[in-house]
mmCIF file of C-alpha atoms in Angstrom:
data_model
loop_
_atom_site.group_PDB
_atom_site.id
_atom_site.type_symbol
_atom_site.label_atom_id
_atom_site.label_comp_id
_atom_site.label_asym_id
_atom_site.label_seq_id
_atom_site.Cartn_x
_atom_site.Cartn_y
_atom_site.Cartn_z
ATOM 1 C CA UNK A 1248 0.156 -0.107 -0.457
ATOM 2 C CA UNK A 1249 3.315 2.428 0.759
ATOM 3 C CA UNK A 1250 4.590 1.643 -2.583
ATOM 4 C CA UNK A 1251 0.565 1.952 -4.284
ATOM 5 C CA UNK A 1252 0.386 5.825 -2.121
ATOM 6 C CA UNK A 1253 3.861 7.140 -3.364
ATOM 7 C CA UNK A 1254 2.764 6.500 -6.729
ATOM 8 C CA UNK A 1255 -0.125 8.083 -7.237
ATOM 9 C CA UNK A 1256 1.770 11.127 -5.547
ATOM 10 C CA UNK A 1257 4.228 10.757 -8.247
ATOM 11 C CA UNK A 1258 2.348 10.796 -11.055
ATOM 12 C CA UNK A 1259 0.281 13.323 -9.508
ATOM 13 C CA UNK A 1260 2.708 15.710 -9.194
ATOM 14 C CA UNK A 1261 4.410 14.904 -12.466
ATOM 15 C CA UNK A 1262 1.259 14.068 -14.899
ATOM 16 C CA UNK A 1263 1.553 17.720 -16.935
ATOM 17 C CA UNK A 1264 5.402 17.154 -17.999
ATOM 18 C CA UNK A 1265 3.922 12.925 -18.783
ATOM 19 C CA UNK A 1266 1.548 13.675 -20.720
ATOM 20 C CA UNK A 1267 3.189 16.156 -22.744
ATOM 21 C CA UNK A 1268 5.510 13.120 -23.384
ATOM 22 C CA UNK A 1269 2.817 11.120 -24.654
ATOM 23 C CA UNK A 1270 0.540 13.621 -27.194
ATOM 24 C CA UNK A 1271 4.289 14.376 -29.130
ATOM 25 C CA UNK A 1272 4.921 10.676 -29.872
ATOM 26 C CA UNK A 1273 2.438 8.500 -31.244
ATOM 27 C CA UNK A 1274 3.403 5.343 -29.778
ATOM 28 C CA UNK A 1275 3.152 6.554 -27.235
ATOM 29 C CA UNK A 1276 -0.459 8.058 -27.334
ATOM 30 C CA UNK A 1277 -1.374 4.789 -29.171
ATOM 31 C CA UNK A 1278 -0.221 2.870 -26.152
ATOM 32 C CA UNK A 1279 -1.455 5.409 -23.319
ATOM 33 C CA UNK A 1280 -4.814 4.784 -25.103
ATOM 34 C CA UNK A 1281 -4.711 1.555 -25.116
ATOM 35 C CA UNK A 1282 -3.603 1.292 -21.516
ATOM 36 C CA UNK A 1283 -6.010 3.905 -20.170
ATOM 37 C CA UNK A 1284 -9.331 1.788 -22.418
ATOM 38 C CA UNK A 1285 -8.395 -1.159 -20.558
ATOM 39 C CA UNK A 1286 -7.825 -0.180 -17.342
ATOM 40 C CA UNK A 1287 -11.392 2.121 -17.372
ATOM 41 C CA UNK A 1288 -13.307 -0.125 -18.567
ATOM 42 C CA UNK A 1289 -11.892 -3.297 -15.981
ATOM 43 C CA UNK A 1290 -11.443 -1.264 -12.789
ATOM 44 C CA UNK A 1291 -15.567 -1.581 -11.984
ATOM 45 C CA UNK A 1292 -15.330 -4.703 -12.349
ATOM 46 C CA UNK A 1293 -12.431 -5.391 -10.509
ATOM 47 C CA UNK A 1294 -14.141 -3.469 -7.295
ATOM 48 C CA UNK A 1295 -16.782 -5.188 -7.577
ATOM 49 C CA UNK A 1296 -15.218 -8.303 -7.618
ATOM 50 C CA UNK A 1297 -13.132 -7.371 -4.726
ATOM 51 C CA UNK A 1298 -16.115 -6.388 -2.950
ATOM 52 C CA UNK A 1299 -17.843 -9.926 -3.136
ATOM 53 C CA UNK A 1300 -14.939 -11.919 -2.389
ATOM 54 C CA UNK A 1301 -14.599 -9.690 0.776
ATOM 55 C CA UNK A 1302 -18.251 -10.796 1.681
ATOM 56 C CA UNK A 1303 -17.480 -14.196 0.734
ATOM 57 C CA UNK A 1304 -14.490 -14.891 2.751
ATOM 58 C CA UNK A 1305 -16.290 -12.997 5.680
ATOM 59 C CA UNK A 1306 -19.200 -14.583 5.889
ATOM 60 C CA UNK A 1307 -19.146 -17.953 3.858
ATOM 61 C CA UNK A 1308 -16.024 -20.263 5.541
ATOM 62 C CA UNK A 1309 -14.889 -23.421 4.035
ATOM 63 C CA UNK A 1310 -16.158 -25.421 6.266
ATOM 64 C CA UNK A 1311 -19.433 -24.511 5.454
ATOM 65 C CA UNK A 1312 -18.390 -25.207 1.828
ATOM 66 C CA UNK A 1313 -17.368 -28.697 2.778
ATOM 67 C CA UNK A 1314 -20.351 -29.686 4.779
ATOM 68 C CA UNK A 1315 -22.362 -28.732 1.952
ATOM 69 C CA UNK A 1316 -20.930 -30.989 -0.841
ATOM 70 C CA UNK A 1317 -22.194 -34.579 -1.254
ATOM 71 C CA UNK A 1318 -19.847 -37.201 -0.368
ATOM 72 C CA UNK A 1319 -20.566 -38.695 -3.797
ATOM 73 C CA UNK A 1320 -17.709 -38.048 -6.014
ATOM 74 C CA UNK A 1321 -19.666 -37.449 -9.116
ATOM 75 C CA UNK A 1322 -22.291 -35.819 -7.063
ATOM 76 C CA UNK A 1323 -19.687 -33.872 -5.415
ATOM 77 C CA UNK A 1324 -17.802 -33.003 -8.829
ATOM 78 C CA UNK A 1325 -20.890 -31.422 -10.431
ATOM 79 C CA UNK A 1326 -21.902 -29.639 -7.491
ATOM 80 C CA UNK A 1327 -18.033 -27.734 -7.011
ATOM 81 C CA UNK A 1328 -18.672 -26.873 -10.864
ATOM 82 C CA UNK A 1329 -21.942 -25.338 -10.816
ATOM 83 C CA UNK A 1330 -21.205 -23.536 -6.993
ATOM 84 C CA UNK A 1331 -17.822 -21.893 -8.428
ATOM 85 C CA UNK A 1332 -20.578 -19.719 -9.987
ATOM 86 C CA UNK A 1333 -22.207 -18.315 -7.015
ATOM 87 C CA UNK A 1334 -18.987 -17.618 -4.848
ATOM 88 C CA UNK A 1335 -17.063 -14.665 -7.515
ATOM 89 C CA UNK A 1336 -13.537 -14.094 -6.807
ATOM 90 C CA UNK A 1337 -10.293 -13.964 -8.585
ATOM 91 C CA UNK A 1338 -8.428 -17.524 -8.038
ATOM 92 C CA UNK A 1339 -6.012 -15.952 -6.375
ATOM 93 C CA UNK A 1340 -8.788 -16.579 -2.725
ATOM 94 C CA UNK A 1341 -10.135 -19.706 -4.666
ATOM 95 C CA UNK A 1342 -6.376 -22.292 -4.630
ATOM 96 C CA UNK A 1343 -6.590 -21.236 -0.327
ATOM 97 C CA UNK A 1344 -10.362 -22.348 0.062
ATOM 98 C CA UNK A 1345 -9.800 -25.341 -2.391
ATOM 99 C CA UNK A 1346 -7.108 -26.022 0.100
ATOM 100 C CA UNK A 1347 -9.302 -26.213 3.182
ATOM 101 C CA UNK A 1348 -11.782 -28.416 1.195
ATOM 102 C CA UNK A 1349 -9.182 -30.721 0.556
ATOM 103 C CA UNK A 1350 -8.024 -30.500 3.673
ATOM 104 C CA UNK A 1351 -11.421 -30.500 6.036
ATOM 105 C CA UNK A 1352 -12.497 -34.438 4.374
ATOM 106 C CA UNK A 1353 -14.365 -33.699 1.437
ATOM 107 C CA UNK A 1354 -13.945 -34.673 -2.251
ATOM 108 C CA UNK A 1355 -10.488 -34.020 -3.566
ATOM 109 C CA UNK A 1356 -11.932 -33.325 -6.192
ATOM 110 C CA UNK A 1357 -14.644 -31.201 -6.172
ATOM 111 C CA UNK A 1358 -12.314 -29.249 -4.517
ATOM 112 C CA UNK A 1359 -10.071 -28.704 -7.389
ATOM 113 C CA UNK A 1360 -13.172 -28.414 -9.154
ATOM 114 C CA UNK A 1361 -14.075 -25.378 -7.541
ATOM 115 C CA UNK A 1362 -10.668 -23.972 -7.487
ATOM 116 C CA UNK A 1363 -10.822 -23.614 -11.606
ATOM 117 C CA UNK A 1364 -14.638 -22.878 -11.592
ATOM 118 C CA UNK A 1365 -15.055 -20.613 -9.283
ATOM 119 C CA UNK A 1366 -12.402 -17.571 -11.199
ATOM 120 C CA UNK A 1367 -14.001 -18.617 -14.533
ATOM 121 C CA UNK A 1368 -17.729 -18.953 -14.298
ATOM 122 C CA UNK A 1369 -18.724 -16.287 -11.661
ATOM 123 C CA UNK A 1370 -21.204 -13.469 -12.906
ATOM 124 C CA UNK A 1371 -18.846 -10.691 -12.723
ATOM 125 C CA UNK A 1372 -16.390 -12.750 -14.492
ATOM 126 C CA UNK A 1373 -19.250 -13.164 -17.823
ATOM 127 C CA UNK A 1374 -20.672 -9.581 -17.186
ATOM 128 C CA UNK A 1375 -17.571 -7.758 -17.659
ATOM 129 C CA UNK A 1376 -16.593 -10.398 -20.627
ATOM 130 C CA UNK A 1377 -20.492 -9.417 -22.349
ATOM 131 C CA UNK A 1378 -18.922 -5.488 -21.573
ATOM 132 C CA UNK A 1379 -16.040 -6.174 -23.386
ATOM 133 C CA UNK A 1380 -17.081 -7.754 -25.716
ATOM 134 C CA UNK A 1381 -20.148 -6.276 -26.585
ATOM 135 C CA UNK A 1382 -22.591 -7.482 -29.537
ATOM 136 C CA UNK A 1383 -20.989 -11.345 -29.309
ATOM 137 C CA UNK A 1384 -23.081 -13.278 -26.871
ATOM 138 C CA UNK A 1385 -21.149 -16.585 -28.142
ATOM 139 C CA UNK A 1386 -17.880 -14.994 -26.195
ATOM 140 C CA UNK A 1387 -19.742 -15.197 -23.801
ATOM 141 C CA UNK A 1388 -21.475 -19.197 -23.706
ATOM 142 C CA UNK A 1389 -18.030 -20.321 -24.830
ATOM 143 C CA UNK A 1390 -16.323 -18.802 -21.928
ATOM 144 C CA UNK A 1391 -18.516 -20.649 -19.582
ATOM 145 C CA UNK A 1392 -18.900 -23.583 -21.413
ATOM 146 C CA UNK A 1393 -15.196 -24.265 -21.989
ATOM 147 C CA UNK A 1394 -14.068 -23.716 -18.620
ATOM 148 C CA UNK A 1395 -16.863 -25.411 -16.602
ATOM 149 C CA UNK A 1396 -15.727 -28.386 -19.187
ATOM 150 C CA UNK A 1397 -11.994 -27.780 -18.044
ATOM 151 C CA UNK A 1398 -12.913 -27.864 -14.183
ATOM 152 C CA UNK A 1399 -14.715 -31.134 -14.680
ATOM 153 C CA UNK A 1400 -12.693 -32.681 -16.248
ATOM 154 C CA UNK A 1401 -10.057 -32.156 -13.996
ATOM 155 C CA UNK A 1402 -11.884 -32.920 -11.292
ATOM 156 C CA UNK A 1403 -12.839 -35.825 -13.141
ATOM 157 C CA UNK A 1404 -8.879 -36.921 -13.237
ATOM 158 C CA UNK A 1405 -7.916 -36.283 -10.289
ATOM 159 C CA UNK A 1406 -10.676 -38.280 -8.847
ATOM 160 C CA UNK A 1407 -9.350 -41.320 -11.434
ATOM 161 C CA UNK A 1408 -5.357 -40.607 -10.746
ATOM 162 C CA UNK A 1409 -4.942 -38.187 -8.207
ATOM 163 C CA UNK A 1410 -2.586 -39.235 -5.329
ATOM 164 C CA UNK A 1411 -2.676 -37.466 -2.372
ATOM 165 C CA UNK A 1412 0.814 -38.437 -1.282
ATOM 166 C CA UNK A 1413 1.119 -35.936 -3.453
ATOM 167 C CA UNK A 1414 -0.568 -33.074 -0.813
ATOM 168 C CA UNK A 1415 3.282 -32.349 0.671
ATOM 169 C CA UNK A 1416 2.276 -28.923 1.684
ATOM 170 C CA UNK A 1417 -0.139 -28.935 5.679
ATOM 171 C CA UNK A 1418 -3.056 -27.246 6.174
ATOM 172 C CA UNK A 1419 -2.033 -23.872 8.170
ATOM 173 C CA UNK A 1420 -4.091 -23.739 11.282
ATOM 174 C CA UNK A 1421 -6.686 -20.936 12.312
ATOM 175 C CA UNK A 1422 -7.634 -19.380 15.456
ATOM 176 C CA UNK A 1423 -10.684 -18.601 16.395
ATOM 177 C CA UNK A 1424 -11.805 -15.028 17.558
ATOM 178 C CA UNK A 1425 -8.472 -13.986 15.052
ATOM 179 C CA UNK A 1426 -10.711 -10.659 13.956
ATOM 180 C CA UNK A 1427 -13.938 -10.014 13.655
ATOM 181 C CA UNK A 1428 -16.344 -10.361 9.494
ATOM 182 C CA UNK A 1429 -15.386 -6.977 9.484
ATOM 183 C CA UNK A 1430 -11.651 -6.959 10.046
ATOM 184 C CA UNK A 1431 -11.600 -9.833 7.739
ATOM 185 C CA UNK A 1432 -13.790 -7.998 4.797
ATOM 186 C CA UNK A 1433 -11.265 -4.938 4.942
ATOM 187 C CA UNK A 1434 -8.475 -7.576 4.741
ATOM 188 C CA UNK A 1435 -9.348 -9.565 2.308
ATOM 189 C CA UNK A 1436 -10.249 -7.014 0.164
ATOM 190 C CA UNK A 1437 -7.091 -5.219 0.691
ATOM 191 C CA UNK A 1438 -5.587 -7.712 -0.186
ATOM 192 C CA UNK A 1439 -6.971 -9.024 -3.408
ATOM 193 C CA UNK A 1440 -7.316 -5.330 -4.818
ATOM 194 C CA UNK A 1441 -3.011 -5.009 -3.742
ATOM 195 C CA UNK A 1442 -2.898 -8.735 -5.726
ATOM 196 C CA UNK A 1443 -5.461 -8.050 -8.849
ATOM 197 C CA UNK A 1444 -4.777 -4.533 -9.693
ATOM 198 C CA UNK A 1445 -0.813 -5.313 -10.000
ATOM 199 C CA UNK A 1446 -1.674 -7.987 -12.339
ATOM 200 C CA UNK A 1447 -3.937 -5.609 -13.960
ATOM 201 C CA UNK A 1448 -1.526 -2.895 -14.790
ATOM 202 C CA UNK A 1449 0.791 -5.511 -16.425
ATOM 203 C CA UNK A 1450 -1.326 -6.761 -18.151
ATOM 204 C CA UNK A 1451 -2.817 -3.670 -19.868
ATOM 205 C CA UNK A 1452 0.678 -2.212 -20.258
ATOM 206 C CA UNK A 1453 1.941 -5.455 -21.892
ATOM 207 C CA UNK A 1454 -1.428 -5.115 -24.394
ATOM 208 C CA UNK A 1455 -0.475 -1.825 -24.637
ATOM 209 C CA UNK A 1456 3.317 -2.915 -25.731
ATOM 210 C CA UNK A 1457 1.984 -5.681 -28.182
ATOM 211 C CA UNK A 1458 -0.152 -3.167 -30.389
ATOM 212 C CA UNK A 1459 3.153 -0.789 -30.088
ATOM 213 C CA UNK A 1460 6.053 -3.049 -30.502
ATOM 214 C CA UNK A 1461 4.965 -6.218 -32.214
ATOM 215 C CA UNK A 1462 4.825 -5.717 -36.109
ATOM 216 C CA UNK A 1463 1.331 -6.104 -38.111
ATOM 217 C CA UNK A 1464 2.729 -8.373 -40.205
ATOM 218 C CA UNK A 1465 3.407 -11.108 -37.211
ATOM 219 C CA UNK A 1466 -0.324 -10.468 -36.156
ATOM 220 C CA UNK A 1467 -1.126 -11.010 -40.065
ATOM 221 C CA UNK A 1468 0.466 -14.405 -39.329
ATOM 222 C CA UNK A 1469 -0.919 -15.335 -36.820
ATOM 223 C CA UNK A 1470 -4.308 -14.785 -37.865
ATOM 224 C CA UNK A 1471 -3.883 -17.064 -40.704
ATOM 225 C CA UNK A 1472 -2.395 -20.356 -38.467
ATOM 226 C CA UNK A 1473 -4.800 -21.042 -36.173
ATOM 227 C CA UNK A 1474 -2.667 -23.244 -34.382
ATOM 228 C CA UNK A 1475 -0.150 -20.686 -33.905
ATOM 229 C CA UNK A 1476 -2.638 -17.886 -32.911
ATOM 230 C CA UNK A 1477 -3.904 -20.579 -30.168
ATOM 231 C CA UNK A 1478 -0.852 -22.420 -28.585
ATOM 232 C CA UNK A 1479 0.851 -18.270 -28.666
ATOM 233 C CA UNK A 1480 -1.966 -16.869 -26.563
ATOM 234 C CA UNK A 1481 -2.410 -19.568 -24.652
ATOM 235 C CA UNK A 1482 1.446 -19.416 -23.619
ATOM 236 C CA UNK A 1483 0.669 -15.509 -23.044
ATOM 237 C CA UNK A 1484 -2.213 -15.981 -21.096
ATOM 238 C CA UNK A 1485 -0.481 -18.013 -18.414
ATOM 239 C CA UNK A 1486 2.751 -15.574 -18.413
ATOM 240 C CA UNK A 1487 0.530 -12.476 -17.869
ATOM 241 C CA UNK A 1488 -1.335 -14.055 -14.777
ATOM 242 C CA UNK A 1489 -3.877 -11.728 -14.945
ATOM 243 C CA UNK A 1490 -6.852 -11.535 -12.935
ATOM 244 C CA UNK A 1491 -9.717 -13.102 -14.177
ATOM 245 C CA UNK A 1492 -12.237 -9.963 -13.320
ATOM 246 C CA UNK A 1493 -10.501 -8.007 -16.183
ATOM 247 C CA UNK A 1494 -8.398 -10.666 -18.337
ATOM 248 C CA UNK A 1495 -11.821 -10.229 -21.273
ATOM 249 C CA UNK A 1496 -10.766 -6.385 -21.534
ATOM 250 C CA UNK A 1497 -7.298 -7.549 -22.593
ATOM 251 C CA UNK A 1498 -8.209 -10.176 -24.422
ATOM 252 C CA UNK A 1499 -10.929 -7.153 -26.083
ATOM 253 C CA UNK A 1500 -8.277 -5.110 -27.385
ATOM 254 C CA UNK A 1501 -6.283 -7.409 -29.260
ATOM 255 C CA UNK A 1502 -8.617 -6.269 -32.214
ATOM 256 C CA UNK A 1503 -5.979 -7.605 -34.366
ATOM 257 C CA UNK A 1504 -6.456 -11.767 -33.535
ATOM 258 C CA UNK A 1505 -9.252 -13.840 -35.020
ATOM 259 C CA UNK A 1506 -11.732 -14.854 -31.106
ATOM 260 C CA UNK A 1507 -10.664 -18.081 -31.481
ATOM 261 C CA UNK A 1508 -7.851 -17.326 -29.824
ATOM 262 C CA UNK A 1509 -8.880 -15.005 -27.685
ATOM 263 C CA UNK A 1510 -11.135 -17.549 -26.157
ATOM 264 C CA UNK A 1511 -7.980 -19.232 -25.641
ATOM 265 C CA UNK A 1512 -7.069 -16.811 -23.888
ATOM 266 C CA UNK A 1513 -9.671 -16.565 -21.089
ATOM 267 C CA UNK A 1514 -10.049 -20.174 -20.664
ATOM 268 C CA UNK A 1515 -6.640 -20.756 -19.794
ATOM 269 C CA UNK A 1516 -5.826 -17.473 -17.908
ATOM 270 C CA UNK A 1517 -7.806 -17.903 -14.819
ATOM 271 C CA UNK A 1518 -6.679 -21.946 -15.075
ATOM 272 C CA UNK A 1519 -3.386 -21.612 -14.875
ATOM 273 C CA UNK A 1520 -0.752 -19.411 -14.481
ATOM 274 C CA UNK A 1521 2.824 -18.191 -13.207
ATOM 275 C CA UNK A 1522 1.249 -16.997 -9.744
ATOM 276 C CA UNK A 1523 -0.933 -19.990 -9.841
ATOM 277 C CA UNK A 1524 1.598 -22.202 -9.838
ATOM 278 C CA UNK A 1525 3.060 -20.487 -7.413
ATOM 279 C CA UNK A 1526 -0.023 -20.501 -4.783
ATOM 280 C CA UNK A 1527 -0.316 -24.038 -5.687
ATOM 281 C CA UNK A 1528 2.466 -25.138 -5.238
ATOM 282 C CA UNK A 1529 2.648 -23.103 -1.506
ATOM 283 C CA UNK A 1530 -0.285 -24.201 -0.582
ATOM 284 C CA UNK A 1531 -0.832 -28.070 -1.981
ATOM 285 C CA UNK A 1532 2.745 -28.745 -2.484
ATOM 286 C CA UNK A 1533 5.363 -28.728 -5.422
ATOM 287 C CA UNK A 1534 4.822 -32.439 -6.109
ATOM 288 C CA UNK A 1535 0.570 -31.563 -6.867
ATOM 289 C CA UNK A 1536 1.667 -28.260 -8.420
ATOM 290 C CA UNK A 1537 4.115 -30.305 -10.574
ATOM 291 C CA UNK A 1538 1.223 -32.586 -11.787
ATOM 292 C CA UNK A 1539 -1.388 -30.356 -11.883
ATOM 293 C CA UNK A 1540 -0.495 -27.529 -13.859
ATOM 294 C CA UNK A 1541 0.592 -29.002 -17.017
ATOM 295 C CA UNK A 1542 -2.369 -30.937 -17.047
ATOM 296 C CA UNK A 1543 -4.853 -28.400 -16.058
ATOM 297 C CA UNK A 1544 -3.081 -26.015 -18.978
ATOM 298 C CA UNK A 1545 -3.157 -29.126 -21.917
ATOM 299 C CA UNK A 1546 -7.167 -29.208 -21.161
ATOM 300 C CA UNK A 1547 -8.105 -25.908 -20.997
ATOM 301 C CA UNK A 1548 -6.177 -25.583 -24.199
ATOM 302 C CA UNK A 1549 -7.609 -28.877 -25.766
ATOM 303 C CA UNK A 1550 -12.128 -27.352 -24.478
ATOM 304 C CA UNK A 1551 -11.369 -23.957 -25.552
ATOM 305 C CA UNK A 1552 -10.226 -24.748 -29.008
ATOM 306 C CA UNK A 1553 -12.874 -27.174 -29.104
ATOM 307 C CA UNK A 1554 -15.514 -25.103 -27.672
ATOM 308 C CA UNK A 1555 -14.412 -22.109 -29.536
ATOM 309 C CA UNK A 1556 -14.503 -23.652 -33.438
ATOM 310 C CA UNK A 1557 -17.800 -24.754 -32.401
ATOM 311 C CA UNK A 1558 -19.369 -21.532 -31.224
ATOM 312 C CA UNK A 1559 -17.705 -18.760 -32.489
ATOM 313 C CA UNK A 1560 -15.240 -20.829 -35.243
ATOM 314 C CA UNK A 1561 -12.042 -19.845 -36.728
ATOM 315 C CA UNK A 1562 -12.914 -16.179 -36.497
#
């Protein structure tokens, strides 16, 4: 937070000088326009997601979620996948909740299904996608279906092939009465804001740089080579590590690419990226993350491509 406040003060003092430099340089002006457009469009949805995430942290305990899950693996996986739609929040918050579900005796497959579904198919993310892609409801439907299928497939895969010995990290103990619900809400909201907003800035900056630095002929090549475009956008989603509540605006800004690679970007990002890999390694253990992350990347890419070809085509 001190770094954030310091940056705001510096920008306030030097705003006029920086604006003059940007306006006088065509490439910087283009990049600044793209960056500002992405950030201004995404920040309301990011704020809404942070508020809801804080409320979930304060009022919906992981222990309570575990009691709601059916004991049968198939029913638990489906319930956890669909339940992700009604418990919005970013992927940073879904990992510790999933770890708590896993550690409290709930079906492990359901916990992992929830971890993948919650940040990808919740109402905030879907509404943000609809706003980012106006007049293209097929993108919203394709993202929802592909993300849910990815979560269900990975949950079923864990139920069939997963091993509990891969979970090498112990669940942190939580002390009762550690703080009021207001304290839990404010701390969760503050943490999520700093985490998600920082990644939004990085993503918006990367999208702005791609508009200026990458020559047009490379985009033309990606547009003409669907397989290459899909793989490139899937890897870009892993590297950028964007918040799921803001990634649609970054994808929408890449208008030089077809819809299919951008759909893959939206499905892969909330399922597996660098920050999620680090969080999973810290919460579940390295043995788990080294197996789960590559498999999730493969499944998400293939499912998004298949669903995209059916709903949005190769456009």
